[in-house]
Short mmCIF file of C-alpha atoms in Angstrom, two decimals:
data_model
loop_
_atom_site.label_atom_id
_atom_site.label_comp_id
_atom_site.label_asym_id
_atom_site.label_seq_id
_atom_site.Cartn_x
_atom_site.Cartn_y
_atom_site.Cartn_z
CA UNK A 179 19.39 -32.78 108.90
CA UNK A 180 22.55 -33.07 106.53
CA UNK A 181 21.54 -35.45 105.06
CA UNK A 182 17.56 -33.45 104.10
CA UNK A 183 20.03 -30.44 103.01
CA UNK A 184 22.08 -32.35 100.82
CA UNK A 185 18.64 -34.10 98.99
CA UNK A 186 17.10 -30.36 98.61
CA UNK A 187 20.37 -28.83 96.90
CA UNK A 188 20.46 -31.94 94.67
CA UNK A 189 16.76 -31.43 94.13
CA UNK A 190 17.26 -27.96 93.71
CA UNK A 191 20.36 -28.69 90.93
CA UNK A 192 17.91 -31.18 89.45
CA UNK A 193 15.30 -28.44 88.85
CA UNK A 194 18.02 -26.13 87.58
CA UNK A 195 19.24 -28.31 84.93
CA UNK A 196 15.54 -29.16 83.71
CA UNK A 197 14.76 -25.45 83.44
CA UNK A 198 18.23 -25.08 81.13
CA UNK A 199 17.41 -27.82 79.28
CA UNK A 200 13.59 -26.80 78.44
CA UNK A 201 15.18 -23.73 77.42
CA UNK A 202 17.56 -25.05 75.20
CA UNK A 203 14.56 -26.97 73.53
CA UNK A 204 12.15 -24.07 73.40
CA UNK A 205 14.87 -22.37 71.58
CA UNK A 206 15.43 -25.40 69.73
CA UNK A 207 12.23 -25.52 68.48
CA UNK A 208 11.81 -21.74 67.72
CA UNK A 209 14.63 -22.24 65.87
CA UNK A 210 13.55 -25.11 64.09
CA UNK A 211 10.23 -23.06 63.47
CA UNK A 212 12.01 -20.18 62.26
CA UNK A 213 14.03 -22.67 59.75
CA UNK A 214 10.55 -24.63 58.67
CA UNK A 215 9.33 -20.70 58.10
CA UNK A 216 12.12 -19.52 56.40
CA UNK A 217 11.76 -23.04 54.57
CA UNK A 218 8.03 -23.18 53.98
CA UNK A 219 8.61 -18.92 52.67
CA UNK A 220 11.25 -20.34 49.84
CA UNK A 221 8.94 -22.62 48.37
CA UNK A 222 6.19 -19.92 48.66
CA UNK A 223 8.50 -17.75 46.48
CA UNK A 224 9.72 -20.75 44.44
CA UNK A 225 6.43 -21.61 43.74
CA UNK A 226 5.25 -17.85 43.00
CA UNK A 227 8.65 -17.76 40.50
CA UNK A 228 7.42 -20.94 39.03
CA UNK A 229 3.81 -19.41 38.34
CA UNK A 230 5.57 -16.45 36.35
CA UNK A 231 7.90 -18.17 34.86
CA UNK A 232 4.82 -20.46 33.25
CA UNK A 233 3.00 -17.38 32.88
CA UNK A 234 5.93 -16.02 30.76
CA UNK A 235 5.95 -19.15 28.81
CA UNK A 236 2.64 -19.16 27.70
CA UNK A 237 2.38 -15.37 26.72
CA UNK A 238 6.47 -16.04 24.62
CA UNK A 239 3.75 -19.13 23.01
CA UNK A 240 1.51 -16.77 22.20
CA UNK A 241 3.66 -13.82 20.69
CA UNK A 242 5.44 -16.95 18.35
CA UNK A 243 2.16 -18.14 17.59
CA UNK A 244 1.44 -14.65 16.46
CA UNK A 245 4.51 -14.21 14.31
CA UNK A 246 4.33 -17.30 12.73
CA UNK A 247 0.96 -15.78 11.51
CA UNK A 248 2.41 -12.90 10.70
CA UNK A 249 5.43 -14.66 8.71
CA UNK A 250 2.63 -16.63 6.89
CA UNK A 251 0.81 -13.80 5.78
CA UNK A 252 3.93 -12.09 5.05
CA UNK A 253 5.27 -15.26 3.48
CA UNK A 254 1.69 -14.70 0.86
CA UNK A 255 2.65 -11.34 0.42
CA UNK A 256 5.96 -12.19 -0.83
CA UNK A 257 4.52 -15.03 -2.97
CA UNK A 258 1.87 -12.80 -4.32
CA UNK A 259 4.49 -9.85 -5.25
CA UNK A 260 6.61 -12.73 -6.74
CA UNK A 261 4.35 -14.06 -8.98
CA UNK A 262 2.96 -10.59 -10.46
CA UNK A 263 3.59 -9.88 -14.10
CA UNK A 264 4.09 -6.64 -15.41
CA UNK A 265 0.86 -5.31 -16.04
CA UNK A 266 -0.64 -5.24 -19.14
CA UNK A 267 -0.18 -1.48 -20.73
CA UNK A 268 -3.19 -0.07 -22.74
CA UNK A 269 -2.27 2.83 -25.00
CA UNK A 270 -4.60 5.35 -24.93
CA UNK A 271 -5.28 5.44 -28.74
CA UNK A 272 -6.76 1.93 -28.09
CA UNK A 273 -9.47 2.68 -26.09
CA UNK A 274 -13.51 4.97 -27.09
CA UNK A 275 -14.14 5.91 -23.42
CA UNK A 276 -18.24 6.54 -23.39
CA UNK A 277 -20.72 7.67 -20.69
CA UNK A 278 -20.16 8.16 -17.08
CA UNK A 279 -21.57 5.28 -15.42
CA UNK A 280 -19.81 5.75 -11.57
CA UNK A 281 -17.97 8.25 -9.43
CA UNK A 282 -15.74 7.44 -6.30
CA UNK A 283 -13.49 9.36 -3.74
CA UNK A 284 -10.18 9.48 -5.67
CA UNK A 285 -12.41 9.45 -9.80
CA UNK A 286 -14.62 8.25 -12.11
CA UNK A 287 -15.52 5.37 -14.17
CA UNK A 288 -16.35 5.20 -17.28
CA UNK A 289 -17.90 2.68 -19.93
CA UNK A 290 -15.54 2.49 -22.89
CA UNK A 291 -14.37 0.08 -25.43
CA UNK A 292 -11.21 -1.47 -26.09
CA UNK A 293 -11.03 -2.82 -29.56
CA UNK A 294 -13.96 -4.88 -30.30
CA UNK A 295 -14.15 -5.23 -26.13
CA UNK A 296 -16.91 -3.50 -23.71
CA UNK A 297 -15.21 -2.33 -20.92
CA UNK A 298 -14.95 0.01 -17.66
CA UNK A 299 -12.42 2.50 -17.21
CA UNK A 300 -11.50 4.01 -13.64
CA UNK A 301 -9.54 7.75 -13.78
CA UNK A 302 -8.22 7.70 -10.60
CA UNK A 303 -7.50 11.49 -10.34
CA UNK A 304 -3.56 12.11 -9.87
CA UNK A 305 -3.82 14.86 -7.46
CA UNK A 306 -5.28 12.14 -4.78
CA UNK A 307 -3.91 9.50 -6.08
CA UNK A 308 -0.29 7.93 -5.79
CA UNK A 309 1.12 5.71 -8.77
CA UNK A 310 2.01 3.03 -5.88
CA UNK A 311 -1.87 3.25 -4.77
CA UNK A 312 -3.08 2.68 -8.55
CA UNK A 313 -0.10 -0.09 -8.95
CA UNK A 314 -1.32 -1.80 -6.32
CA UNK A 315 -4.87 -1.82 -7.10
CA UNK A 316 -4.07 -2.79 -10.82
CA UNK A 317 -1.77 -6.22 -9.11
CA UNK A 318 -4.97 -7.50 -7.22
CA UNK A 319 -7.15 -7.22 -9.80
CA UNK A 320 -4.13 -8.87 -12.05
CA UNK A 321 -3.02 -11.53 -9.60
CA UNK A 322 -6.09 -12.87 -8.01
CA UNK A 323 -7.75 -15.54 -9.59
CA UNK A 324 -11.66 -16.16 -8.84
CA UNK A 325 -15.04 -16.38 -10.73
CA UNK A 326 -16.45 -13.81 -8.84
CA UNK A 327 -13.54 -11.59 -8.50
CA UNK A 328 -13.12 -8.69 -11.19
CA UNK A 329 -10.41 -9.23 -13.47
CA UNK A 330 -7.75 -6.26 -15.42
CA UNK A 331 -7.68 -5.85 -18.93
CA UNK A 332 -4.78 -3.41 -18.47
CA UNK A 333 -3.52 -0.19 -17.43
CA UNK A 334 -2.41 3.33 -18.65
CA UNK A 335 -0.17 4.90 -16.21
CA UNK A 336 2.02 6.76 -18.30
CA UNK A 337 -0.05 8.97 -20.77
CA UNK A 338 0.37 12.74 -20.57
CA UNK A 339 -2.85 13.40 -21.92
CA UNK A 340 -4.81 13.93 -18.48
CA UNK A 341 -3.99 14.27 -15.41
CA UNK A 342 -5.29 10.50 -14.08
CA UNK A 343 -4.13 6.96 -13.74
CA UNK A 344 -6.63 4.13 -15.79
CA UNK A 345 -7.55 0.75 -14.90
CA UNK A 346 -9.09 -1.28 -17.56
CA UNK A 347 -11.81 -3.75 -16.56
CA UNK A 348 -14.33 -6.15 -18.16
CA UNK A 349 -17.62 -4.76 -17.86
CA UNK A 350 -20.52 -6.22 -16.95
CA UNK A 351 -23.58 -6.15 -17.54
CA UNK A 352 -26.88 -8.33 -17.29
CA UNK A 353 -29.16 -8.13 -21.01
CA UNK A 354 -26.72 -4.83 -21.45
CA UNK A 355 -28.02 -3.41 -18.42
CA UNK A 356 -25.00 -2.12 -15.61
CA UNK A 357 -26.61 -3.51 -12.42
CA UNK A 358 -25.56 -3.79 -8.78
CA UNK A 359 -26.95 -6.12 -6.47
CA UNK A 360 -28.29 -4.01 -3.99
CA UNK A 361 -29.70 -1.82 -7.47
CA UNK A 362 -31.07 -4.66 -8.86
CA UNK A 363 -33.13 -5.59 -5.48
CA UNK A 364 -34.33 -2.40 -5.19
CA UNK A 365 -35.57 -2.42 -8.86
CA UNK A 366 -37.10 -5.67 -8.25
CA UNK A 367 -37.07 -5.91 -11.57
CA UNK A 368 -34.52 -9.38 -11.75
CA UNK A 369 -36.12 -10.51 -8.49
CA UNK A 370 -39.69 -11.26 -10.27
CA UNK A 371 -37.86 -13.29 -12.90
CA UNK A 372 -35.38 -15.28 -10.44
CA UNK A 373 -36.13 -17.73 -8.29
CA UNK A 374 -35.33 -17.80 -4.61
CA UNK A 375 -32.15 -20.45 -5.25
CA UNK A 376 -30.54 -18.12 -7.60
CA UNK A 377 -30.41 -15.03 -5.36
CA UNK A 378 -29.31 -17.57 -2.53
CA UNK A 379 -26.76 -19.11 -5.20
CA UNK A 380 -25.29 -15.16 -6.14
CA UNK A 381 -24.55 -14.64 -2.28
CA UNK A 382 -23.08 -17.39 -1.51
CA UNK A 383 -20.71 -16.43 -4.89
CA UNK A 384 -19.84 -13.52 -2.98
CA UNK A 385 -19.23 -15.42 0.32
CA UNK A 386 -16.99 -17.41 -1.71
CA UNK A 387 -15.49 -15.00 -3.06
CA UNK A 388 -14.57 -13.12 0.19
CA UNK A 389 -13.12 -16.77 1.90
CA UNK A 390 -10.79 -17.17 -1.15
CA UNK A 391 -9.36 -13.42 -0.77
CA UNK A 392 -8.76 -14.09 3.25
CA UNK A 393 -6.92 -17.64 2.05
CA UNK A 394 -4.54 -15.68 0.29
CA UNK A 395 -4.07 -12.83 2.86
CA UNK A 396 -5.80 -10.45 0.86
CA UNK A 397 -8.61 -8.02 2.41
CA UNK A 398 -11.05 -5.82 0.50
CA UNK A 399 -11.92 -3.07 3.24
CA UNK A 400 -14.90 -2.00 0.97
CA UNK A 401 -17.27 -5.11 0.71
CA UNK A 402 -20.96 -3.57 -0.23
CA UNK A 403 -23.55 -4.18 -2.36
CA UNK A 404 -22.46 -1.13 -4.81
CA UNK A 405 -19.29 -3.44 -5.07
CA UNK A 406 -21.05 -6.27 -6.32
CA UNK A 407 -22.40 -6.05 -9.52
CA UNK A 408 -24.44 -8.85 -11.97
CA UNK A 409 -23.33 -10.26 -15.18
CA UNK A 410 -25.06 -12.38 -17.69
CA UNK A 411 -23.43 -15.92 -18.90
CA UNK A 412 -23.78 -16.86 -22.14
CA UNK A 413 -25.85 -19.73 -20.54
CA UNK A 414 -28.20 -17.12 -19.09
CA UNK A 415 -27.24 -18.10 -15.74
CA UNK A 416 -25.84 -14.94 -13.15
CA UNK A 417 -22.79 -14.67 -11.63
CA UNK A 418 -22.15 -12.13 -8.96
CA UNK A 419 -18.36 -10.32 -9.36
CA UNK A 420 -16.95 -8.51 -6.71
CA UNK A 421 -14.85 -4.97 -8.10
CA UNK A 422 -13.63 -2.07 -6.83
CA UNK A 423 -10.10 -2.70 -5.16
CA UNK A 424 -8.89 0.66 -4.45
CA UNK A 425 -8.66 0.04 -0.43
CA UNK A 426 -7.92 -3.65 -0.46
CA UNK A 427 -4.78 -4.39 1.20
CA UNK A 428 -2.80 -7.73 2.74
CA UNK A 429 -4.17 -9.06 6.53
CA UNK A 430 -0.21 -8.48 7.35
CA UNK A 431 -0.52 -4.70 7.07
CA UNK A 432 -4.32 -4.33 7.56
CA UNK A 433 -4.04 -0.77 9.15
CA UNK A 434 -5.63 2.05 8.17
CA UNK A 435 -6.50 5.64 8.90
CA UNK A 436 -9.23 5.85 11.76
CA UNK A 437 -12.17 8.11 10.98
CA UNK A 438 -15.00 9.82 13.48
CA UNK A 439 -17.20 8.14 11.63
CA UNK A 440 -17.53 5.31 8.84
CA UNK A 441 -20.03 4.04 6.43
CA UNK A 442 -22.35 1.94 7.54
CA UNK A 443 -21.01 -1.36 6.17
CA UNK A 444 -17.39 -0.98 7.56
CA UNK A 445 -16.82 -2.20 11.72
CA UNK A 446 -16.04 0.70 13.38
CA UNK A 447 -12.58 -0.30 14.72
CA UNK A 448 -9.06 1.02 13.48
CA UNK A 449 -7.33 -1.76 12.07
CA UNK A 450 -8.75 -3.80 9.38
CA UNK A 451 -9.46 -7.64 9.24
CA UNK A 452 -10.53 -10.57 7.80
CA UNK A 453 -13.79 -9.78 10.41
CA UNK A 454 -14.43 -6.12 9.45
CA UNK A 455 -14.73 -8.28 5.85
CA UNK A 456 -17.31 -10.89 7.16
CA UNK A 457 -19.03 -8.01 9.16
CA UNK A 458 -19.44 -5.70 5.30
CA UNK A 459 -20.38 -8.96 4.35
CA UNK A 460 -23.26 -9.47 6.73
CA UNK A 461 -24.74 -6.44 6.35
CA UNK A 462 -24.89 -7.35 2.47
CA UNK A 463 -27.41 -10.29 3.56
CA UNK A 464 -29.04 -8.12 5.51
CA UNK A 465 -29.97 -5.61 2.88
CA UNK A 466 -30.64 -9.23 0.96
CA UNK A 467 -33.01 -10.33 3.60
CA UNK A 468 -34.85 -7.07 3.93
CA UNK A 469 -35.40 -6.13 0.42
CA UNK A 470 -36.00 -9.42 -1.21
CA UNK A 471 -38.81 -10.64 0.87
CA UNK A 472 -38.53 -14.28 -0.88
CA UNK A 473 -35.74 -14.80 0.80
CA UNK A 474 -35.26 -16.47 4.12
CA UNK A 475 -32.01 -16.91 5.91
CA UNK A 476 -31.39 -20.63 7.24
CA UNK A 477 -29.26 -21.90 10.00
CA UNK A 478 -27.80 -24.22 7.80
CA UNK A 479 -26.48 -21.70 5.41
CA UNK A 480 -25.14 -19.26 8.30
CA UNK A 481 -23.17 -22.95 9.57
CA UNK A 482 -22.13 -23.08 5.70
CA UNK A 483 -21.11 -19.47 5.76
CA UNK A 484 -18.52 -20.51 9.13
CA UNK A 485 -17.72 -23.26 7.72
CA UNK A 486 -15.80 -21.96 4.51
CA UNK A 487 -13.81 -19.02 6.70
#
């Protein structure tokens, strides 16, 4: 009987030390579990950090990407600014202003001569008009260099005879006629005597045009067809010139003033672009399109269109 009592307390001291022992490794592994948790809820938030750090990466890639444009366009500006003469002065004395032939926002224009010289003169009225604004008008027209871009005979910003800044311009005309494109389809008067490939050949001048003024950081802000007029070669042949610079500014400071409403031809968005350009110029083809009937837009030529911007 001893001898059974002693086997059951040993038994019994057996069990006892088990039990502590599976204790010890429950605990064990809860607190191996807890680690692995704590472990596993670090890499969770390392990997999270590593997300937004990425994140912040790409957006910092993105803003430099967005000032090196800006530095580029600014970069044109400068370049632009650099390279503008002092604008050719035009004493009053010099120039037989004529007829009223347009009338905008901030004046009027005027056929004139200048020597032996047919000409356009724009007043720009000096109540609503800044020097700086007519300056600046005066350097695109003096600095950019296209076929189909208007050019400056001069300027007369500092005669106290009126009350109005003057821009000097070529004018032109087709057979002596003053003709805007959309005028001139409306007429139909040039469209029975040109073919089809000519009209196509004077928008895609214009296109042209506008792609050259976005290479140099330039936008126009007023592309319509009143802004495109005709003028006859000596070789008979038509070339379409964009004018009328007064709202043009560079891509780099491309705001301006938001309206309620705006014409027709302009995107209705507050800040200006080289797409509120190509969306004036669309609606340009469309009044093409729809008022010269001969003409059919291709895929190929909206591809070509792409292609040059």
């Amino acid at each position: 009987m001893e001898k059974l009592g002693i086997d059951e307390e040993s038994k019994a001291k057996v069990g006892a030390r088990r039990r502590v022992h599976e204790r010890r490794k429950r605990r064990r592994n809860e607190r191996r579990m807890k680690r692995q948790e704590r472990q596993n809820g670090h890499v969770d938030e390392l990997a999270e950090l590593q997300k937004a750090i990425e994140e912040k990466n790409e957006e910092l890639e993105r803003q430099q990407a967005n000032i090196a444009k800006l530095n580029a366009q600014l970069e044109k500006e400068r370049e632009f600014r650099k390279n503008s003469m002092q604008l050719p002065s035009v004493r009053p004395w010099h120039l037989t202003i004529g007829r009223e032939i347009g009338k905008g926002s901030c004046g009027m224009v005027y056929a004139a001569t200048f020597g032996k010289q047919s000409v356009v003169v724009k007043k720009l009225d000096r109540k609503q008009t800044t020097l700086n604004m007519a300056q600046t008008e005066a350097h695109f027209l003096h600095n950019l260099r296209h076929p189909s871009l208007s050019l400056l005979v001069g300027v007369d910003f500092e005669s106290k005879s009126d009350d109005d800044y003057k821009i000097i311009m070529p004018l032109y005309s087709v057979d002596g006629s003053l003709i805007n494109l959309l005028g001139t389809m409306l007429s139909n008067e040039l469209v029975k005597t040109e073919i089809r490939s000519t009209w196509m050949d004077l928008l895609m001048q214009v296109t042209k045009a506008i792609a050259y003024l976005h290479r140099v950081g330039v936008l126009h802000n007023d592309l319509k067809s009143n802004n495109v007029v005709l003028h006859r070669n000596a070789d008979k042949s038509l070339t379409a010139i964009v004018i009328d610079f007064g709202k043009a500014s560079f891509i780099a400071d491309g705001h301006v003033s938001s309206r309620s409403t705006k014409p027709k031809h302009i995107a209705s968005e507050a800040k200006k672009s080289t797409s509120s350009d190509i969306f004036s110029l669309g609606c340009i083809f469309k009044d093409a399109f729809g008022l010269v009937k001969e003409l059919h837009i291709s895929s190929n030529l909206l591809v070509y269109i792409i292609f040059i911007h």
